[in-house]
């Protein structure tokens, strides 16, 4: 990875331009500034200007990220939370936003996901099929309780 050293003004301009094109977390911006070799005081000043200018808002970013990952990525809470942690989103913000998501939203995504996967699973018996579906859903970040709730309804995972 190439690292370049840039000044505070250039960093602010580049990050403001980047943020104006799409949502980004403060953690992502701090990581970019670290790679550019900005000292901590300069990073703090740039971050404050980005926050004051509403280029960066971690709550807004997290809400958009969570919505997109549930609706389009078909992810469960655990996988989303891990991704937000990797992006440097504060734990308090992660939990606040994720706690606002109704469990039914996850189930609405999980039911068709399991039904679709059940059609492609090649197994010898129902037990193996259930275990493969459980592992698949756990890997997508859904809780065992959510998986159990979906799989207790036979038509949601049985073959048509």
GROMACS .gro file of N, CA, C and O in nm, residues 36-111:
model
  304
   36UNK      N    1  -0.188   0.894   0.564
   36UNK     CA    2  -0.128   1.012   0.502
   36UNK      C    3  -0.022   1.077   0.589
   36UNK      O    4   0.043   1.172   0.549
   37UNK      N    5  -0.006   1.031   0.712
   37UNK     CA    6   0.098   1.082   0.799
   37UNK      C    7   0.062   1.209   0.874
   37UNK      O    8   0.152   1.279   0.922
   38UNK      N    9  -0.065   1.240   0.887
   38UNK     CA   10  -0.107   1.358   0.963
   38UNK      C   11  -0.090   1.332   1.113
   38UNK      O   12  -0.122   1.223   1.160
   39UNK      N   13  -0.040   1.431   1.185
   39UNK     CA   14  -0.026   1.413   1.329
   39UNK      C   15  -0.164   1.416   1.396
   39UNK      O   16  -0.262   1.459   1.336
   40UNK      N   17  -0.170   1.374   1.520
   40UNK     CA   18  -0.299   1.359   1.590
   40UNK      C   19  -0.373   1.491   1.607
   40UNK      O   20  -0.496   1.494   1.598
   41UNK      N   21  -0.303   1.599   1.632
   41UNK     CA   22  -0.371   1.728   1.647
   41UNK      C   23  -0.435   1.772   1.515
   41UNK      O   24  -0.547   1.822   1.514
   42UNK      N   25  -0.364   1.752   1.406
   42UNK     CA   26  -0.418   1.787   1.274
   42UNK      C   27  -0.539   1.698   1.242
   42UNK      O   28  -0.639   1.746   1.189
   43UNK      N   29  -0.529   1.570   1.276
   43UNK     CA   30  -0.641   1.479   1.255
   43UNK      C   31  -0.764   1.527   1.331
   43UNK      O   32  -0.875   1.527   1.277
   44UNK      N   33  -0.744   1.567   1.455
   44UNK     CA   34  -0.855   1.614   1.538
   44UNK      C   35  -0.918   1.739   1.478
   44UNK      O   36  -1.041   1.752   1.475
   45UNK      N   37  -0.835   1.831   1.430
   45UNK     CA   38  -0.888   1.954   1.370
   45UNK      C   39  -0.968   1.924   1.242
   45UNK      O   40  -1.077   1.978   1.221
   46UNK      N   41  -0.914   1.838   1.158
   46UNK     CA   42  -0.982   1.801   1.033
   46UNK      C   43  -1.114   1.731   1.065
   46UNK      O   44  -1.218   1.763   1.007
   47UNK      N   45  -1.111   1.639   1.161
   47UNK     CA   46  -1.234   1.567   1.198
   47UNK      C   47  -1.339   1.664   1.250
   47UNK      O   48  -1.457   1.653   1.215
   48UNK      N   49  -1.297   1.760   1.331
   48UNK     CA   50  -1.393   1.857   1.386
   48UNK      C   51  -1.456   1.939   1.274
   48UNK      O   52  -1.576   1.963   1.274
   49UNK      N   53  -1.376   1.978   1.176
   49UNK     CA   54  -1.430   2.056   1.062
   49UNK      C   55  -1.526   1.971   0.980
   49UNK      O   56  -1.629   2.020   0.934
   50UNK      N   57  -1.494   1.842   0.961
   50UNK     CA   58  -1.583   1.753   0.885
   50UNK      C   59  -1.715   1.731   0.958
   50UNK      O   60  -1.821   1.729   0.898
   51UNK      N   61  -1.708   1.716   1.091
   51UNK     CA   62  -1.829   1.697   1.172
   51UNK      C   63  -1.911   1.826   1.173
   51UNK      O   64  -2.033   1.823   1.154
   52UNK      N   65  -1.845   1.939   1.195
   52UNK     CA   66  -1.915   2.068   1.198
   52UNK      C   67  -1.983   2.097   1.064
   52UNK      O   68  -2.092   2.155   1.060
   53UNK      N   69  -1.919   2.059   0.956
   53UNK     CA   70  -1.975   2.079   0.822
   53UNK      C   71  -2.076   1.972   0.783
   53UNK      O   72  -2.127   1.972   0.671
   54UNK      N   73  -2.103   1.879   0.874
   54UNK     CA   74  -2.197   1.768   0.854
   54UNK      C   75  -2.156   1.677   0.738
   54UNK      O   76  -2.241   1.612   0.677
   55UNK      N   77  -2.027   1.673   0.708
   55UNK     CA   78  -1.978   1.577   0.611
   55UNK      C   79  -1.977   1.438   0.674
   55UNK      O   80  -1.999   1.339   0.605
   56UNK      N   81  -1.948   1.433   0.803
   56UNK     CA   82  -1.943   1.307   0.875
   56UNK      C   83  -2.044   1.311   0.989
   56UNK      O   84  -2.048   1.407   1.067
   57UNK      N   85  -2.126   1.208   0.995
   57UNK     CA   86  -2.221   1.189   1.104
   57UNK      C   87  -2.231   1.038   1.122
   57UNK      O   88  -2.293   0.969   1.040
   58UNK      N   89  -2.167   0.986   1.226
   58UNK     CA   90  -2.162   0.841   1.246
   58UNK      C   91  -2.299   0.778   1.266
   58UNK      O   92  -2.321   0.665   1.225
   59UNK      N   93  -2.392   0.850   1.326
   59UNK     CA   94  -2.527   0.795   1.345
   59UNK      C   95  -2.596   0.783   1.209
   59UNK      O   96  -2.655   0.679   1.176
   60UNK      N   97  -2.586   0.888   1.127
   60UNK     CA   98  -2.646   0.885   0.993
   60UNK      C   99  -2.582   0.775   0.909
   60UNK      O  100  -2.651   0.697   0.841
   61UNK      N  101  -2.449   0.764   0.917
   61UNK     CA  102  -2.376   0.661   0.843
   61UNK      C  103  -2.422   0.522   0.887
   61UNK      O  104  -2.450   0.435   0.804
   62UNK      N  105  -2.431   0.502   1.018
   62UNK     CA  106  -2.467   0.371   1.071
   62UNK      C  107  -2.609   0.332   1.032
   62UNK      O  108  -2.634   0.217   0.995
   63UNK      N  109  -2.701   0.426   1.038
   63UNK     CA  110  -2.840   0.397   0.997
   63UNK      C  111  -2.844   0.354   0.849
   63UNK      O  112  -2.911   0.257   0.814
   64UNK      N  113  -2.774   0.425   0.764
   64UNK     CA  114  -2.772   0.390   0.621
   64UNK      C  115  -2.705   0.254   0.599
   64UNK      O  116  -2.754   0.172   0.521
   65UNK      N  117  -2.595   0.230   0.668
   65UNK     CA  118  -2.521   0.106   0.655
   65UNK      C  119  -2.608  -0.013   0.698
   65UNK      O  120  -2.618  -0.113   0.626
   66UNK      N  121  -2.673   0.001   0.814
   66UNK     CA  122  -2.757  -0.107   0.865
   66UNK      C  123  -2.872  -0.135   0.769
   66UNK      O  124  -2.901  -0.250   0.736
   67UNK      N  125  -2.937  -0.029   0.723
   67UNK     CA  126  -3.049  -0.047   0.629
   67UNK      C  127  -3.003  -0.121   0.504
   67UNK      O  128  -3.068  -0.217   0.459
   68UNK      N  129  -2.893  -0.078   0.446
   68UNK     CA  130  -2.844  -0.139   0.323
   68UNK      C  131  -2.803  -0.285   0.343
   68UNK      O  132  -2.831  -0.369   0.258
   69UNK      N  133  -2.739  -0.316   0.454
   69UNK     CA  134  -2.694  -0.452   0.476
   69UNK      C  135  -2.809  -0.548   0.504
   69UNK      O  136  -2.803  -0.665   0.467
   70UNK      N  137  -2.914  -0.499   0.566
   70UNK     CA  138  -3.032  -0.584   0.587
   70UNK      C  139  -3.108  -0.600   0.457
   70UNK      O  140  -3.138  -0.712   0.414
   71UNK      N  141  -3.138  -0.489   0.391
   71UNK     CA  142  -3.223  -0.492   0.273
   71UNK      C  143  -3.155  -0.553   0.150
   71UNK      O  144  -3.215  -0.632   0.078
   72UNK      N  145  -3.030  -0.517   0.127
   72UNK     CA  146  -2.963  -0.559   0.004
   72UNK      C  147  -2.859  -0.669   0.026
   72UNK      O  148  -2.840  -0.753  -0.061
   73UNK      N  149  -2.792  -0.665   0.139
   73UNK     CA  150  -2.690  -0.766   0.166
   73UNK      C  151  -2.744  -0.890   0.233
   73UNK      O  152  -2.678  -0.992   0.239
   74UNK      N  153  -2.866  -0.880   0.287
   74UNK     CA  154  -2.931  -0.989   0.359
   74UNK      C  155  -2.843  -1.040   0.472
   74UNK      O  156  -2.820  -1.159   0.487
   75UNK      N  157  -2.794  -0.945   0.553
   75UNK     CA  158  -2.710  -0.977   0.666
   75UNK      C  159  -2.792  -0.973   0.794
   75UNK      O  160  -2.888  -0.899   0.805
   76UNK      N  161  -2.747  -1.048   0.892
   76UNK     CA  162  -2.805  -1.044   1.025
   76UNK      C  163  -2.729  -0.947   1.114
   76UNK      O  164  -2.625  -0.891   1.075
   77UNK      N  165  -2.780  -0.929   1.234
   77UNK     CA  166  -2.725  -0.830   1.327
   77UNK      C  167  -2.577  -0.854   1.358
   77UNK      O  168  -2.497  -0.760   1.360
   78UNK      N  169  -2.540  -0.977   1.383
   78UNK     CA  170  -2.401  -1.005   1.423
   78UNK      C  171  -2.301  -0.968   1.313
   78UNK      O  172  -2.195  -0.912   1.342
   79UNK      N  173  -2.333  -0.999   1.190
   79UNK     CA  174  -2.242  -0.967   1.081
   79UNK      C  175  -2.235  -0.815   1.060
   79UNK      O  176  -2.128  -0.760   1.034
   80UNK      N  177  -2.349  -0.748   1.073
   80UNK     CA  178  -2.351  -0.602   1.059
   80UNK      C  179  -2.269  -0.538   1.169
   80UNK      O  180  -2.189  -0.447   1.145
   81UNK      N  181  -2.288  -0.586   1.292
   81UNK     CA  182  -2.214  -0.529   1.405
   81UNK      C  183  -2.064  -0.546   1.387
   81UNK      O  184  -1.986  -0.455   1.415
   82UNK      N  185  -2.023  -0.661   1.339
   82UNK     CA  186  -1.880  -0.685   1.314
   82UNK      C  187  -1.825  -0.590   1.208
   82UNK      O  188  -1.717  -0.534   1.223
   83UNK      N  189  -1.901  -0.569   1.100
   83UNK     CA  190  -1.857  -0.480   0.994
   83UNK      C  191  -1.847  -0.335   1.044
   83UNK      O  192  -1.752  -0.263   1.010
   84UNK      N  193  -1.942  -0.294   1.127
   84UNK     CA  194  -1.938  -0.158   1.183
   84UNK      C  195  -1.818  -0.142   1.276
   84UNK      O  196  -1.753  -0.037   1.278
   85UNK      N  197  -1.787  -0.246   1.352
   85UNK     CA  198  -1.669  -0.242   1.440
   85UNK      C  199  -1.543  -0.224   1.354
   85UNK      O  200  -1.456  -0.143   1.388
   86UNK      N  201  -1.535  -0.297   1.244
   86UNK     CA  202  -1.418  -0.286   1.156
   86UNK      C  203  -1.407  -0.147   1.094
   86UNK      O  204  -1.297  -0.101   1.064
   87UNK      N  205  -1.519  -0.080   1.076
   87UNK     CA  206  -1.518   0.055   1.020
   87UNK      C  207  -1.497   0.162   1.126
   87UNK      O  208  -1.497   0.281   1.096
   88UNK      N  209  -1.478   0.122   1.250
   88UNK     CA  210  -1.445   0.216   1.355
   88UNK      C  211  -1.562   0.293   1.412
   88UNK      O  212  -1.544   0.400   1.470
   89UNK      N  213  -1.683   0.239   1.397
   89UNK     CA  214  -1.801   0.306   1.453
   89UNK      C  215  -1.807   0.277   1.603
   89UNK      O  216  -1.791   0.163   1.645
   90UNK      N  217  -1.830   0.380   1.680
   90UNK     CA  218  -1.837   0.370   1.826
   90UNK      C  219  -1.939   0.265   1.870
   90UNK      O  220  -2.047   0.255   1.811
   91UNK      N  221  -1.905   0.191   1.974
   91UNK     CA  222  -1.992   0.082   2.023
   91UNK      C  223  -2.130   0.134   2.063
   91UNK      O  224  -2.232   0.072   2.033
   92UNK      N  225  -2.134   0.250   2.128
   92UNK     CA  226  -2.261   0.308   2.170
   92UNK      C  227  -2.353   0.335   2.050
   92UNK      O  228  -2.472   0.303   2.053
   93UNK      N  229  -2.298   0.390   1.944
   93UNK     CA  230  -2.375   0.420   1.823
   93UNK      C  231  -2.420   0.290   1.757
   93UNK      O  232  -2.536   0.278   1.715
   94UNK      N  233  -2.330   0.192   1.748
   94UNK     CA  234  -2.366   0.062   1.688
   94UNK      C  235  -2.487   0.002   1.758
   94UNK      O  236  -2.584  -0.037   1.694
   95UNK      N  237  -2.479  -0.004   1.891
   95UNK     CA  238  -2.587  -0.067   1.967
   95UNK      C  239  -2.716   0.014   1.958
   95UNK      O  240  -2.825  -0.043   1.947
   96UNK      N  241  -2.705   0.145   1.965
   96UNK     CA  242  -2.824   0.232   1.958
   96UNK      C  243  -2.900   0.209   1.827
   96UNK      O  244  -3.022   0.190   1.827
   97UNK      N  245  -2.829   0.210   1.716
   97UNK     CA  246  -2.892   0.194   1.586
   97UNK      C  247  -2.944   0.051   1.567
   97UNK      O  248  -3.057   0.030   1.522
   98UNK      N  249  -2.864  -0.048   1.604
   98UNK     CA  250  -2.907  -0.186   1.586
   98UNK      C  251  -3.023  -0.222   1.678
   98UNK      O  252  -3.108  -0.303   1.640
   99UNK      N  253  -3.029  -0.162   1.796
   99UNK     CA  254  -3.140  -0.188   1.886
   99UNK      C  255  -3.271  -0.131   1.833
   99UNK      O  256  -3.379  -0.177   1.871
  100UNK      N  257  -3.263  -0.029   1.746
  100UNK     CA  258  -3.382   0.030   1.685
  100UNK      C  259  -3.444  -0.060   1.577
  100UNK      O  260  -3.557  -0.040   1.537
  101UNK      N  261  -3.366  -0.157   1.527
  101UNK     CA  262  -3.416  -0.244   1.421
  101UNK      C  263  -3.505  -0.350   1.483
  101UNK      O  264  -3.466  -0.422   1.575
  102UNK      N  265  -3.627  -0.359   1.432
  102UNK     CA  266  -3.723  -0.458   1.480
  102UNK      C  267  -3.679  -0.597   1.436
  102UNK      O  268  -3.633  -0.616   1.322
  103UNK      N  269  -3.694  -0.694   1.524
  103UNK     CA  270  -3.656  -0.832   1.494
  103UNK      C  271  -3.729  -0.883   1.371
  103UNK      O  272  -3.676  -0.965   1.296
  104UNK      N  273  -3.848  -0.835   1.347
  104UNK     CA  274  -3.927  -0.879   1.232
  104UNK      C  275  -3.858  -0.843   1.099
  104UNK      O  276  -3.873  -0.914   1.000
  105UNK      N  277  -3.780  -0.733   1.097
  105UNK     CA  278  -3.706  -0.697   0.975
  105UNK      C  279  -3.606  -0.805   0.939
  105UNK      O  280  -3.590  -0.839   0.821
  106UNK      N  281  -3.537  -0.858   1.040
  106UNK     CA  282  -3.442  -0.966   1.015
  106UNK      C  283  -3.514  -1.091   0.966
  106UNK      O  284  -3.469  -1.158   0.873
  107UNK      N  285  -3.627  -1.122   1.027
  107UNK     CA  286  -3.703  -1.242   0.989
  107UNK      C  287  -3.758  -1.229   0.847
  107UNK      O  288  -3.764  -1.328   0.774
  108UNK      N  289  -3.797  -1.109   0.809
  108UNK     CA  290  -3.848  -1.085   0.674
  108UNK      C  291  -3.741  -1.114   0.569
  108UNK      O  292  -3.771  -1.160   0.459
  109UNK      N  293  -3.617  -1.088   0.604
  109UNK     CA  294  -3.505  -1.117   0.514
  109UNK      C  295  -3.465  -1.264   0.522
  109UNK      O  296  -3.437  -1.328   0.420
  110UNK      N  297  -3.466  -1.319   0.642
  110UNK     CA  298  -3.417  -1.456   0.664
  110UNK      C  299  -3.509  -1.562   0.604
  110UNK      O  300  -3.459  -1.660   0.548
  111UNK      N  301  -3.638  -1.546   0.612
  111UNK     CA  302  -3.730  -1.648   0.561
  111UNK      C  303  -3.707  -1.681   0.414
  111UNK      O  304  -3.683  -1.797   0.379
   0.00000   0.00000   0.00000
